[in-house]
PDB file of N, CA, C and O in Angstrom:
ATOM      1  N   PRO A   1       0.685  -1.112   0.091  1.00 62.00           N
ATOM      2  CA  PRO A   1       0.132  -0.177   0.134  1.00 62.00           C
ATOM      3  C   PRO A   1       0.980   0.986  -0.147  1.00 62.00           C
ATOM      4  O   PRO A   1       1.861   1.116   0.458  1.00 62.00           O
ATOM      5  N   ASP A   2       0.363   2.492  -0.508  1.00 80.00           N
ATOM      6  CA  ASP A   2       1.080   3.624  -0.498  1.00 80.00           C
ATOM      7  C   ASP A   2       0.802   4.416   0.688  1.00 80.00           C
ATOM      8  O   ASP A   2       0.098   3.878   1.600  1.00 80.00           O
ATOM      9  N   MET A   3       1.426   5.551   1.147  1.00 81.00           N
ATOM     10  CA  MET A   3       1.469   6.310   2.259  1.00 81.00           C
ATOM     11  C   MET A   3      -0.227   6.690   2.287  1.00 81.00           C
ATOM     12  O   MET A   3      -0.671   6.747   3.621  1.00 81.00           O
ATOM     13  N   ALA A   4      -1.025   7.082   1.348  1.00 83.00           N
ATOM     14  CA  ALA A   4      -2.160   7.474   1.406  1.00 83.00           C
ATOM     15  C   ALA A   4      -2.957   6.311   2.183  1.00 83.00           C
ATOM     16  O   ALA A   4      -4.031   6.789   2.973  1.00 83.00           O
ATOM     17  N   ASP A   5      -2.896   5.361   1.813  1.00 87.00           N
ATOM     18  CA  ASP A   5      -3.770   4.011   1.971  1.00 87.00           C
ATOM     19  C   ASP A   5      -3.243   3.845   3.639  1.00 87.00           C
ATOM     20  O   ASP A   5      -4.208   3.519   4.363  1.00 87.00           O
ATOM     21  N   VAL A   6      -2.003   3.849   3.915  1.00 88.00           N
ATOM     22  CA  VAL A   6      -1.842   3.706   5.387  1.00 88.00           C
ATOM     23  C   VAL A   6      -2.462   4.739   5.926  1.00 88.00           C
ATOM     24  O   VAL A   6      -2.732   4.523   7.451  1.00 88.00           O
ATOM     25  N   LEU A   7      -2.150   5.993   5.647  1.00 88.00           N
ATOM     26  CA  LEU A   7      -2.971   6.975   6.692  1.00 88.00           C
ATOM     27  C   LEU A   7      -4.327   6.855   6.740  1.00 88.00           C
ATOM     28  O   LEU A   7      -5.152   6.959   7.841  1.00 88.00           O
ATOM     29  N   ALA A   8      -5.065   6.528   5.618  1.00 88.00           N
ATOM     30  CA  ALA A   8      -6.534   6.086   5.718  1.00 88.00           C
ATOM     31  C   ALA A   8      -6.489   4.972   6.594  1.00 88.00           C
ATOM     32  O   ALA A   8      -7.718   5.265   7.381  1.00 88.00           O
ATOM     33  N   ARG A   9      -5.974   4.056   6.745  1.00 91.00           N
ATOM     34  CA  ARG A   9      -6.037   2.989   7.645  1.00 91.00           C
ATOM     35  C   ARG A   9      -6.077   3.410   8.992  1.00 91.00           C
ATOM     36  O   ARG A   9      -6.900   2.984   9.975  1.00 91.00           O
ATOM     37  N   ILE A  10      -5.139   4.247   9.339  1.00 92.00           N
ATOM     38  CA  ILE A  10      -5.075   4.793  10.607  1.00 92.00           C
ATOM     39  C   ILE A  10      -6.238   5.470  11.103  1.00 92.00           C
ATOM     40  O   ILE A  10      -6.604   5.275  12.274  1.00 92.00           O
ATOM     41  N   LEU A  11      -6.657   6.288  10.351  1.00 89.00           N
ATOM     42  CA  LEU A  11      -7.813   7.261  10.232  1.00 89.00           C
ATOM     43  C   LEU A  11      -8.868   6.419  10.799  1.00 89.00           C
ATOM     44  O   LEU A  11      -9.677   6.796  11.652  1.00 89.00           O
ATOM     45  N   ARG A  12      -9.317   5.275   9.865  1.00 90.00           N
ATOM     46  CA  ARG A  12     -10.252   4.430   9.951  1.00 90.00           C
ATOM     47  C   ARG A  12     -10.280   3.779  11.496  1.00 90.00           C
ATOM     48  O   ARG A  12     -11.205   3.554  11.933  1.00 90.00           O
ATOM     49  N   LEU A  13      -9.079   3.361  11.737  1.00 94.00           N
ATOM     50  CA  LEU A  13      -9.135   2.643  13.198  1.00 94.00           C
ATOM     51  C   LEU A  13      -9.626   3.703  14.322  1.00 94.00           C
ATOM     52  O   LEU A  13      -9.832   3.261  15.291  1.00 94.00           O
ATOM     53  N   ARG A  14      -9.414   4.877  13.863  1.00 93.00           N
ATOM     54  CA  ARG A  14     -10.005   5.966  14.880  1.00 93.00           C
ATOM     55  C   ARG A  14     -11.255   6.386  14.631  1.00 93.00           C
ATOM     56  O   ARG A  14     -11.741   7.388  15.168  1.00 93.00           O
ATOM     57  N   HIS A  15     -11.959   5.938  13.777  1.00 92.00           N
ATOM     58  CA  HIS A  15     -13.277   6.048  13.220  1.00 92.00           C
ATOM     59  C   HIS A  15     -13.304   7.461  12.546  1.00 92.00           C
ATOM     60  O   HIS A  15     -14.484   8.318  13.025  1.00 92.00           O
ATOM     61  N   ILE A  16     -12.476   7.922  11.837  1.00 90.00           N
ATOM     62  CA  ILE A  16     -12.533   9.239  11.001  1.00 90.00           C
ATOM     63  C   ILE A  16     -12.625   8.625   9.386  1.00 90.00           C
ATOM     64  O   ILE A  16     -11.922   7.942   9.252  1.00 90.00           O
ATOM     65  N   ASP A  17     -13.591   9.396   8.961  1.00 89.00           N
ATOM     66  CA  ASP A  17     -13.961   9.253   7.662  1.00 89.00           C
ATOM     67  C   ASP A  17     -12.720  10.046   6.697  1.00 89.00           C
ATOM     68  O   ASP A  17     -12.292  10.852   7.200  1.00 89.00           O
ATOM     69  N   SER A  18     -12.371   9.270   5.510  1.00 89.00           N
ATOM     70  CA  SER A  18     -11.556   9.753   4.887  1.00 89.00           C
ATOM     71  C   SER A  18     -11.559   9.385   3.540  1.00 89.00           C
ATOM     72  O   SER A  18     -12.390   8.580   3.177  1.00 89.00           O
ATOM     73  N   THR A  19     -11.056  10.272   2.340  1.00 89.00           N
ATOM     74  CA  THR A  19     -11.121  10.135   1.264  1.00 89.00           C
ATOM     75  C   THR A  19      -9.788  10.385   0.502  1.00 89.00           C
ATOM     76  O   THR A  19      -9.156  11.283   0.786  1.00 89.00           O
ATOM     77  N   ILE A  20      -9.264   9.349  -0.341  1.00 87.00           N
ATOM     78  CA  ILE A  20      -8.247   9.530  -0.778  1.00 87.00           C
ATOM     79  C   ILE A  20      -7.983   9.838  -2.311  1.00 87.00           C
ATOM     80  O   ILE A  20      -8.866   9.453  -3.022  1.00 87.00           O
ATOM     81  N   MET A  21      -7.323  10.676  -2.710  1.00 86.00           N
ATOM     82  CA  MET A  21      -7.116  11.177  -4.099  1.00 86.00           C
ATOM     83  C   MET A  21      -5.466  10.996  -4.546  1.00 86.00           C
ATOM     84  O   MET A  21      -4.861  11.446  -3.461  1.00 86.00           O
ATOM     85  N   HIS A  22      -5.565  10.555  -5.694  1.00 82.00           N
ATOM     86  CA  HIS A  22      -4.116  10.292  -5.903  1.00 82.00           C
ATOM     87  C   HIS A  22      -3.400  11.250  -6.778  1.00 82.00           C
ATOM     88  O   HIS A  22      -2.348  11.202  -7.351  1.00 82.00           O
ATOM     89  N   ALA A  23      -4.121  12.239  -7.137  1.00 85.00           N
ATOM     90  CA  ALA A  23      -3.615  13.509  -7.950  1.00 85.00           C
ATOM     91  C   ALA A  23      -4.391  14.576  -7.472  1.00 85.00           C
ATOM     92  O   ALA A  23      -5.367  14.695  -6.813  1.00 85.00           O
ATOM     93  N   GLY A  24      -3.775  15.729  -7.445  1.00 87.00           N
ATOM     94  CA  GLY A  24      -4.273  17.016  -6.795  1.00 87.00           C
ATOM     95  C   GLY A  24      -5.578  17.905  -7.776  1.00 87.00           C
ATOM     96  O   GLY A  24      -6.066  18.652  -7.285  1.00 87.00           O
ATOM     97  N   ASP A  25      -5.599  17.369  -8.993  1.00 90.00           N
ATOM     98  CA  ASP A  25      -6.656  18.069  -9.946  1.00 90.00           C
ATOM     99  C   ASP A  25      -7.952  18.016  -9.289  1.00 90.00           C
ATOM    100  O   ASP A  25      -8.634  19.200  -8.916  1.00 90.00           O
ATOM    101  N   PRO A  26      -8.494  17.268  -8.858  1.00 91.00           N
ATOM    102  CA  PRO A  26      -9.958  17.005  -8.295  1.00 91.00           C
ATOM    103  C   PRO A  26     -10.011  17.708  -6.656  1.00 91.00           C
ATOM    104  O   PRO A  26     -11.030  17.788  -6.402  1.00 91.00           O
ATOM    105  N   ALA A  27      -8.836  18.085  -6.075  1.00 91.00           N
ATOM    106  CA  ALA A  27      -8.928  18.137  -4.736  1.00 91.00           C
ATOM    107  C   ALA A  27      -9.762  19.577  -4.363  1.00 91.00           C
ATOM    108  O   ALA A  27     -10.633  19.650  -3.322  1.00 91.00           O
ATOM    109  N   PRO A  28      -9.488  20.467  -5.323  1.00 92.00           N
ATOM    110  CA  PRO A  28     -10.169  21.943  -4.840  1.00 92.00           C
ATOM    111  C   PRO A  28     -11.614  21.842  -5.041  1.00 92.00           C
ATOM    112  O   PRO A  28     -12.379  22.204  -3.987  1.00 92.00           O
ATOM    113  N   ALA A  29     -12.046  21.464  -5.798  1.00 93.00           N
ATOM    114  CA  ALA A  29     -13.566  21.227  -5.935  1.00 93.00           C
ATOM    115  C   ALA A  29     -13.989  20.127  -4.772  1.00 93.00           C
ATOM    116  O   ALA A  29     -15.026  20.526  -4.363  1.00 93.00           O
ATOM    117  N   PHE A  30     -13.369  19.120  -4.548  1.00 92.00           N
ATOM    118  CA  PHE A  30     -13.636  18.455  -3.290  1.00 92.00           C
ATOM    119  C   PHE A  30     -13.700  19.067  -2.091  1.00 92.00           C
ATOM    120  O   PHE A  30     -14.734  19.069  -1.486  1.00 92.00           O
ATOM    121  N   VAL A  31     -12.828  19.927  -1.893  1.00 92.00           N
ATOM    122  CA  VAL A  31     -12.928  20.671  -0.574  1.00 92.00           C
ATOM    123  C   VAL A  31     -14.083  21.653  -0.590  1.00 92.00           C
ATOM    124  O   VAL A  31     -14.723  21.645   0.287  1.00 92.00           O
ATOM    125  N   ARG A  32     -14.216  22.155  -1.798  1.00 92.00           N
ATOM    126  CA  ARG A  32     -15.256  23.495  -2.017  1.00 92.00           C
ATOM    127  C   ARG A  32     -16.568  22.512  -1.423  1.00 92.00           C
ATOM    128  O   ARG A  32     -17.685  23.391  -1.205  1.00 92.00           O
ATOM    129  N   THR A  33     -16.958  21.583  -2.198  1.00 92.00           N
ATOM    130  CA  THR A  33     -18.024  20.772  -2.106  1.00 92.00           C
ATOM    131  C   THR A  33     -18.380  20.067  -0.623  1.00 92.00           C
ATOM    132  O   THR A  33     -19.509  20.275  -0.123  1.00 92.00           O
ATOM    133  N   HIS A  34     -17.270  19.402  -0.386  1.00 92.00           N
ATOM    134  CA  HIS A  34     -17.494  18.719   1.172  1.00 92.00           C
ATOM    135  C   HIS A  34     -17.195  19.021   2.243  1.00 92.00           C
ATOM    136  O   HIS A  34     -17.289  18.539   3.427  1.00 92.00           O
ATOM    137  N   HIS A  35     -16.399  20.408   2.376  1.00 92.00           N
ATOM    138  CA  HIS A  35     -16.071  21.142   3.620  1.00 92.00           C
ATOM    139  C   HIS A  35     -15.482  20.255   4.447  1.00 92.00           C
ATOM    140  O   HIS A  35     -15.732  20.270   5.682  1.00 92.00           O
ATOM    141  N   PRO A  36     -14.398  19.472   4.360  1.00 90.00           N
ATOM    142  CA  PRO A  36     -13.755  18.728   5.293  1.00 90.00           C
ATOM    143  C   PRO A  36     -12.908  19.470   6.525  1.00 90.00           C
ATOM    144  O   PRO A  36     -12.798  20.562   6.156  1.00 90.00           O
ATOM    145  N   ASP A  37     -13.021  19.145   7.749  1.00 89.00           N
ATOM    146  CA  ASP A  37     -12.082  19.722   8.654  1.00 89.00           C
ATOM    147  C   ASP A  37     -10.846  19.752   8.294  1.00 89.00           C
ATOM    148  O   ASP A  37      -9.980  20.913   8.691  1.00 89.00           O
ATOM    149  N   VAL A  38      -9.975  18.649   7.913  1.00 90.00           N
ATOM    150  CA  VAL A  38      -8.748  18.620   7.815  1.00 90.00           C
ATOM    151  C   VAL A  38      -8.300  17.995   6.052  1.00 90.00           C
ATOM    152  O   VAL A  38      -8.894  17.220   6.028  1.00 90.00           O
ATOM    153  N   VAL A  39      -7.293  18.672   5.632  1.00 91.00           N
ATOM    154  CA  VAL A  39      -6.754  18.051   4.327  1.00 91.00           C
ATOM    155  C   VAL A  39      -5.249  17.948   4.677  1.00 91.00           C
ATOM    156  O   VAL A  39      -4.657  18.470   4.842  1.00 91.00           O
ATOM    157  N   LEU A  40      -5.019  16.393   4.289  1.00 89.00           N
ATOM    158  CA  LEU A  40      -3.501  16.089   4.142  1.00 89.00           C
ATOM    159  C   LEU A  40      -3.161  16.312   2.612  1.00 89.00           C
ATOM    160  O   LEU A  40      -3.567  15.508   1.787  1.00 89.00           O
ATOM    161  N   LEU A  41      -2.184  17.038   2.212  1.00 89.00           N
ATOM    162  CA  LEU A  41      -1.798  17.000   1.098  1.00 89.00           C
ATOM    163  C   LEU A  41      -0.087  16.617   0.746  1.00 89.00           C
ATOM    164  O   LEU A  41       0.512  17.298   1.534  1.00 89.00           O
ATOM    165  N   ASP A  42       0.087  15.797  -0.141  1.00 86.00           N
ATOM    166  CA  ASP A  42       1.355  15.508  -0.726  1.00 86.00           C
ATOM    167  C   ASP A  42       1.884  16.751  -1.114  1.00 86.00           C
ATOM    168  O   ASP A  42       1.412  17.127  -2.345  1.00 86.00           O
ATOM    169  N   VAL A  43       3.062  16.885  -0.713  1.00 84.00           N
ATOM    170  CA  VAL A  43       3.569  18.067  -1.564  1.00 84.00           C
ATOM    171  C   VAL A  43       4.276  17.646  -3.063  1.00 84.00           C
ATOM    172  O   VAL A  43       4.650  18.514  -3.641  1.00 84.00           O
ATOM    173  N   GLN A  44       4.155  16.490  -3.386  1.00 83.00           N
ATOM    174  CA  GLN A  44       4.548  15.949  -4.650  1.00 83.00           C
ATOM    175  C   GLN A  44       3.461  15.053  -5.201  1.00 83.00           C
ATOM    176  O   GLN A  44       3.842  14.253  -5.988  1.00 83.00           O
ATOM    177  N   MET A  45       2.286  15.370  -5.317  1.00 80.00           N
ATOM    178  CA  MET A  45       1.099  14.756  -5.716  1.00 80.00           C
ATOM    179  C   MET A  45       1.067  15.064  -7.775  1.00 80.00           C
ATOM    180  O   MET A  45       1.935  16.249  -7.888  1.00 80.00           O
ATOM    181  N   PRO A  46       0.588  14.359  -8.308  1.00 79.00           N
ATOM    182  CA  PRO A  46       0.600  14.849  -9.788  1.00 79.00           C
ATOM    183  C   PRO A  46      -0.209  15.651 -10.286  1.00 79.00           C
ATOM    184  O   PRO A  46      -1.094  15.850  -9.451  1.00 79.00           O
ATOM    185  N   GLU A  47      -0.148  16.507 -11.186  1.00 85.00           N
ATOM    186  CA  GLU A  47      -0.875  17.397 -11.670  1.00 85.00           C
ATOM    187  C   GLU A  47      -0.756  18.583 -11.074  1.00 85.00           C
ATOM    188  O   GLU A  47      -0.066  19.517 -11.331  1.00 85.00           O
ATOM    189  N   LEU A  48      -1.403  18.660  -9.773  1.00 87.00           N
ATOM    190  CA  LEU A  48      -1.222  19.821  -9.037  1.00 87.00           C
ATOM    191  C   LEU A  48      -0.481  19.098  -7.687  1.00 87.00           C
ATOM    192  O   LEU A  48      -1.255  18.149  -7.120  1.00 87.00           O
ATOM    193  N   ASP A  49       0.366  19.566  -7.166  1.00 88.00           N
ATOM    194  CA  ASP A  49       0.956  19.353  -6.041  1.00 88.00           C
ATOM    195  C   ASP A  49       0.139  20.088  -4.712  1.00 88.00           C
ATOM    196  O   ASP A  49      -0.570  20.862  -5.024  1.00 88.00           O
ATOM    197  N   GLY A  50       0.518  19.601  -3.647  1.00 89.00           N
ATOM    198  CA  GLY A  50       0.035  20.146  -2.481  1.00 89.00           C
ATOM    199  C   GLY A  50       0.025  21.839  -2.421  1.00 89.00           C
ATOM    200  O   GLY A  50      -1.245  22.376  -1.924  1.00 89.00           O
ATOM    201  N   PHE A  51       0.898  22.330  -2.887  1.00 90.00           N
ATOM    202  CA  PHE A  51       1.175  23.963  -2.550  1.00 90.00           C
ATOM    203  C   PHE A  51       0.118  24.446  -3.757  1.00 90.00           C
ATOM    204  O   PHE A  51      -0.631  25.528  -3.377  1.00 90.00           O
ATOM    205  N   GLN A  52       0.075  23.916  -4.828  1.00 92.00           N
ATOM    206  CA  GLN A  52      -0.774  24.345  -5.794  1.00 92.00           C
ATOM    207  C   GLN A  52      -2.304  24.054  -5.584  1.00 92.00           C
ATOM    208  O   GLN A  52      -3.072  24.841  -5.893  1.00 92.00           O
ATOM    209  N   VAL A  53      -2.648  22.805  -4.812  1.00 92.00           N
ATOM    210  CA  VAL A  53      -4.103  22.829  -4.389  1.00 92.00           C
ATOM    211  C   VAL A  53      -4.331  23.888  -3.462  1.00 92.00           C
ATOM    212  O   VAL A  53      -5.586  24.633  -3.458  1.00 92.00           O
ATOM    213  N   VAL A  54      -3.657  24.167  -2.577  1.00 92.00           N
ATOM    214  CA  VAL A  54      -3.783  25.303  -1.454  1.00 92.00           C
ATOM    215  C   VAL A  54      -3.960  26.625  -2.441  1.00 92.00           C
ATOM    216  O   VAL A  54      -4.900  27.364  -2.207  1.00 92.00           O
ATOM    217  N   LYS A  55      -3.151  26.807  -3.296  1.00 93.00           N
ATOM    218  CA  LYS A  55      -3.384  28.001  -4.165  1.00 93.00           C
ATOM    219  C   LYS A  55      -4.653  28.023  -4.962  1.00 93.00           C
ATOM    220  O   LYS A  55      -5.367  29.254  -5.063  1.00 93.00           O
ATOM    221  N   ALA A  56      -5.161  27.063  -5.418  1.00 93.00           N
ATOM    222  CA  ALA A  56      -6.246  26.697  -6.017  1.00 93.00           C
ATOM    223  C   ALA A  56      -7.542  27.252  -5.270  1.00 93.00           C
ATOM    224  O   ALA A  56      -8.391  27.434  -5.659  1.00 93.00           O
ATOM    225  N   LEU A  57      -7.581  26.738  -3.934  1.00 92.00           N
ATOM    226  CA  LEU A  57      -8.622  26.909  -3.088  1.00 92.00           C
ATOM    227  C   LEU A  57      -9.011  28.424  -2.968  1.00 92.00           C
ATOM    228  O   LEU A  57      -9.911  28.834  -2.777  1.00 92.00           O
ATOM    229  N   GLY A  58      -7.960  29.479  -3.064  1.00 90.00           N
ATOM    230  CA  GLY A  58      -8.086  30.730  -3.300  1.00 90.00           C
ATOM    231  C   GLY A  58      -8.385  31.339  -1.646  1.00 90.00           C
ATOM    232  O   GLY A  58      -8.383  30.554  -0.625  1.00 90.00           O
ATOM    233  N   PRO A  59      -8.787  32.406  -1.844  1.00 88.00           N
ATOM    234  CA  PRO A  59      -9.054  33.080  -0.588  1.00 88.00           C
ATOM    235  C   PRO A  59     -10.574  32.699   0.061  1.00 88.00           C
ATOM    236  O   PRO A  59     -11.351  32.160  -0.516  1.00 88.00           O
ATOM    237  N   GLY A  60     -10.620  32.972   1.436  1.00 85.00           N
ATOM    238  CA  GLY A  60     -11.835  32.443   2.155  1.00 85.00           C
ATOM    239  C   GLY A  60     -11.633  31.430   2.906  1.00 85.00           C
ATOM    240  O   GLY A  60     -10.420  31.061   3.214  1.00 85.00           O
ATOM    241  N   PRO A  61     -12.737  30.912   3.635  1.00 88.00           N
ATOM    242  CA  PRO A  61     -12.642  29.775   4.687  1.00 88.00           C
ATOM    243  C   PRO A  61     -11.747  28.589   3.953  1.00 88.00           C
ATOM    244  O   PRO A  61     -12.140  28.246   2.835  1.00 88.00           O
ATOM    245  N   ARG A  62     -10.943  27.967   4.586  1.00 89.00           N
ATOM    246  CA  ARG A  62     -10.300  26.736   4.277  1.00 89.00           C
ATOM    247  C   ARG A  62     -10.388  25.655   5.676  1.00 89.00           C
ATOM    248  O   ARG A  62     -10.269  26.302   6.453  1.00 89.00           O
ATOM    249  N   PRO A  63     -10.149  24.457   5.169  1.00 91.00           N
ATOM    250  CA  PRO A  63     -10.113  23.431   6.188  1.00 91.00           C
ATOM    251  C   PRO A  63      -8.471  23.578   6.695  1.00 91.00           C
ATOM    252  O   PRO A  63      -7.542  24.326   6.010  1.00 91.00           O
ATOM    253  N   SER A  64      -8.145  23.214   7.674  1.00 91.00           N
ATOM    254  CA  SER A  64      -6.927  22.840   8.409  1.00 91.00           C
ATOM    255  C   SER A  64      -5.932  22.194   7.132  1.00 91.00           C
ATOM    256  O   SER A  64      -6.666  21.178   6.743  1.00 91.00           O
ATOM    257  N   ILE A  65      -4.830  22.683   6.753  1.00 91.00           N
ATOM    258  CA  ILE A  65      -4.026  21.985   5.893  1.00 91.00           C
ATOM    259  C   ILE A  65      -2.686  21.480   6.478  1.00 91.00           C
ATOM    260  O   ILE A  65      -2.057  22.179   7.253  1.00 91.00           O
ATOM    261  N   VAL A  66      -2.343  20.189   6.149  1.00 90.00           N
ATOM    262  CA  VAL A  66      -1.460  19.317   6.636  1.00 90.00           C
ATOM    263  C   VAL A  66      -0.302  18.960   5.500  1.00 90.00           C
ATOM    264  O   VAL A  66      -1.083  18.123   4.822  1.00 90.00           O
ATOM    265  N   PHE A  67       0.704  19.280   5.451  1.00 88.00           N
ATOM    266  CA  PHE A  67       1.512  18.735   4.204  1.00 88.00           C
ATOM    267  C   PHE A  67       2.211  17.562   4.785  1.00 88.00           C
ATOM    268  O   PHE A  67       2.806  17.526   5.768  1.00 88.00           O
ATOM    269  N   VAL A  68       2.021  16.434   3.840  1.00 85.00           N
ATOM    270  CA  VAL A  68       2.889  15.290   4.091  1.00 85.00           C
ATOM    271  C   VAL A  68       3.805  14.789   2.776  1.00 85.00           C
ATOM    272  O   VAL A  68       3.302  15.275   1.738  1.00 85.00           O
ATOM    273  N   THR A  69       4.796  14.011   3.062  1.00 79.00           N
ATOM    274  CA  THR A  69       5.407  13.430   1.970  1.00 79.00           C
ATOM    275  C   THR A  69       5.975  12.402   2.321  1.00 79.00           C
ATOM    276  O   THR A  69       6.562  12.162   3.511  1.00 79.00           O
ATOM    277  N   ALA A  70       6.330  11.372   1.543  1.00 70.00           N
ATOM    278  CA  ALA A  70       7.172  10.295   1.750  1.00 70.00           C
ATOM    279  C   ALA A  70       8.459  10.421   1.056  1.00 70.00           C
ATOM    280  O   ALA A  70       9.412   9.663   1.294  1.00 70.00           O
ATOM    281  N   ALA A  71       9.015  11.696   0.531  1.00 67.00           N
ATOM    282  CA  ALA A  71      10.183  11.697   0.067  1.00 67.00           C
ATOM    283  C   ALA A  71      11.126  12.300   1.241  1.00 67.00           C
ATOM    284  O   ALA A  71      10.933  12.604   2.027  1.00 67.00           O
ATOM    285  N   PRO A  72      12.377  11.975   0.851  1.00 64.00           N
ATOM    286  CA  PRO A  72      13.655  12.266   1.818  1.00 64.00           C
ATOM    287  C   PRO A  72      13.735  13.550   1.962  1.00 64.00           C
ATOM    288  O   PRO A  72      13.592  14.418   1.045  1.00 64.00           O
ATOM    289  N   SER A  73      14.029  14.404   3.238  1.00 61.00           N
ATOM    290  CA  SER A  73      13.970  15.780   3.270  1.00 61.00           C
ATOM    291  C   SER A  73      15.181  16.075   2.473  1.00 61.00           C
ATOM    292  O   SER A  73      14.982  17.371   1.687  1.00 61.00           O
ATOM    293  N   ARG A  74      16.052  15.616   1.963  1.00 58.00           N
ATOM    294  CA  ARG A  74      16.985  15.792   1.295  1.00 58.00           C
ATOM    295  C   ARG A  74      16.731  16.099  -0.452  1.00 58.00           C
ATOM    296  O   ARG A  74      17.398  16.927  -1.224  1.00 58.00           O
ATOM    297  N   SER A  75      15.704  15.461  -0.857  1.00 57.00           N
ATOM    298  CA  SER A  75      15.084  15.388  -2.083  1.00 57.00           C
ATOM    299  C   SER A  75      14.046  16.250  -2.363  1.00 57.00           C
ATOM    300  O   SER A  75      13.672  16.443  -3.463  1.00 57.00           O
ATOM    301  N   PHE A  76      13.427  17.076  -1.223  1.00 58.00           N
ATOM    302  CA  PHE A  76      12.680  17.981  -1.825  1.00 58.00           C
ATOM    303  C   PHE A  76      13.080  19.484  -1.372  1.00 58.00           C
ATOM    304  O   PHE A  76      13.615  19.813  -0.698  1.00 58.00           O
ATOM    305  N   ARG A  77      12.701  20.202  -2.437  1.00 63.00           N
ATOM    306  CA  ARG A  77      12.707  21.620  -2.481  1.00 63.00           C
ATOM    307  C   ARG A  77      11.514  22.360  -2.747  1.00 63.00           C
ATOM    308  O   ARG A  77      11.140  22.016  -3.710  1.00 63.00           O
ATOM    309  N   ARG A  78      11.006  23.371  -1.968  1.00 66.00           N
ATOM    310  CA  ARG A  78       9.900  24.148  -2.293  1.00 66.00           C
ATOM    311  C   ARG A  78      10.345  25.040  -3.503  1.00 66.00           C
ATOM    312  O   ARG A  78      11.552  25.539  -3.472  1.00 66.00           O
ATOM    313  N   PRO A  79       9.407  24.984  -4.624  1.00 68.00           N
ATOM    314  CA  PRO A  79       9.848  25.853  -5.642  1.00 68.00           C
ATOM    315  C   PRO A  79       9.916  27.288  -5.265  1.00 68.00           C
ATOM    316  O   PRO A  79       9.207  27.899  -4.378  1.00 68.00           O
ATOM    317  N   PRO A  80      10.999  28.063  -5.890  1.00 73.00           N
ATOM    318  CA  PRO A  80      11.122  29.513  -5.660  1.00 73.00           C
ATOM    319  C   PRO A  80       9.547  30.181  -5.939  1.00 73.00           C
ATOM    320  O   PRO A  80       8.979  29.852  -6.642  1.00 73.00           O
ATOM    321  N   PRO A  81       9.477  31.450  -5.020  1.00 76.00           N
ATOM    322  CA  PRO A  81       8.283  32.204  -5.149  1.00 76.00           C
ATOM    323  C   PRO A  81       8.460  32.611  -6.689  1.00 76.00           C
ATOM    324  O   PRO A  81       9.515  33.298  -7.210  1.00 76.00           O
ATOM    325  N   PRO A  82       7.104  33.116  -7.276  1.00 77.00           N
ATOM    326  CA  PRO A  82       7.117  33.853  -8.583  1.00 77.00           C
ATOM    327  C   PRO A  82       7.748  34.984  -8.531  1.00 77.00           C
ATOM    328  O   PRO A  82       7.620  35.840  -7.545  1.00 77.00           O
ATOM    329  N   LYS A  83       8.398  35.476  -9.489  1.00 78.00           N
ATOM    330  CA  LYS A  83       9.232  36.823  -9.529  1.00 78.00           C
ATOM    331  C   LYS A  83       8.370  37.669 -10.082  1.00 78.00           C
ATOM    332  O   LYS A  83       7.198  37.709 -10.970  1.00 78.00           O
TER     333      LYS A  83
END
């Protein structure tokens, strides 16, 4: 199983509902429609990464955001801010 499956199992053991998405594209619409309390975002998702998902949510109320990754810390670099 991948990290998303492991996290979902842990949450289910604690009777917490979860939805897994393996790409970032559908995430903003899902968040706007379902209003989750917390969103765990992988910083290296395909299509939209976690940072891009937060940006796509735009201003206004949002759930608590937790960034996660399975990548070793030395392999991850946050993209520089736009100039």
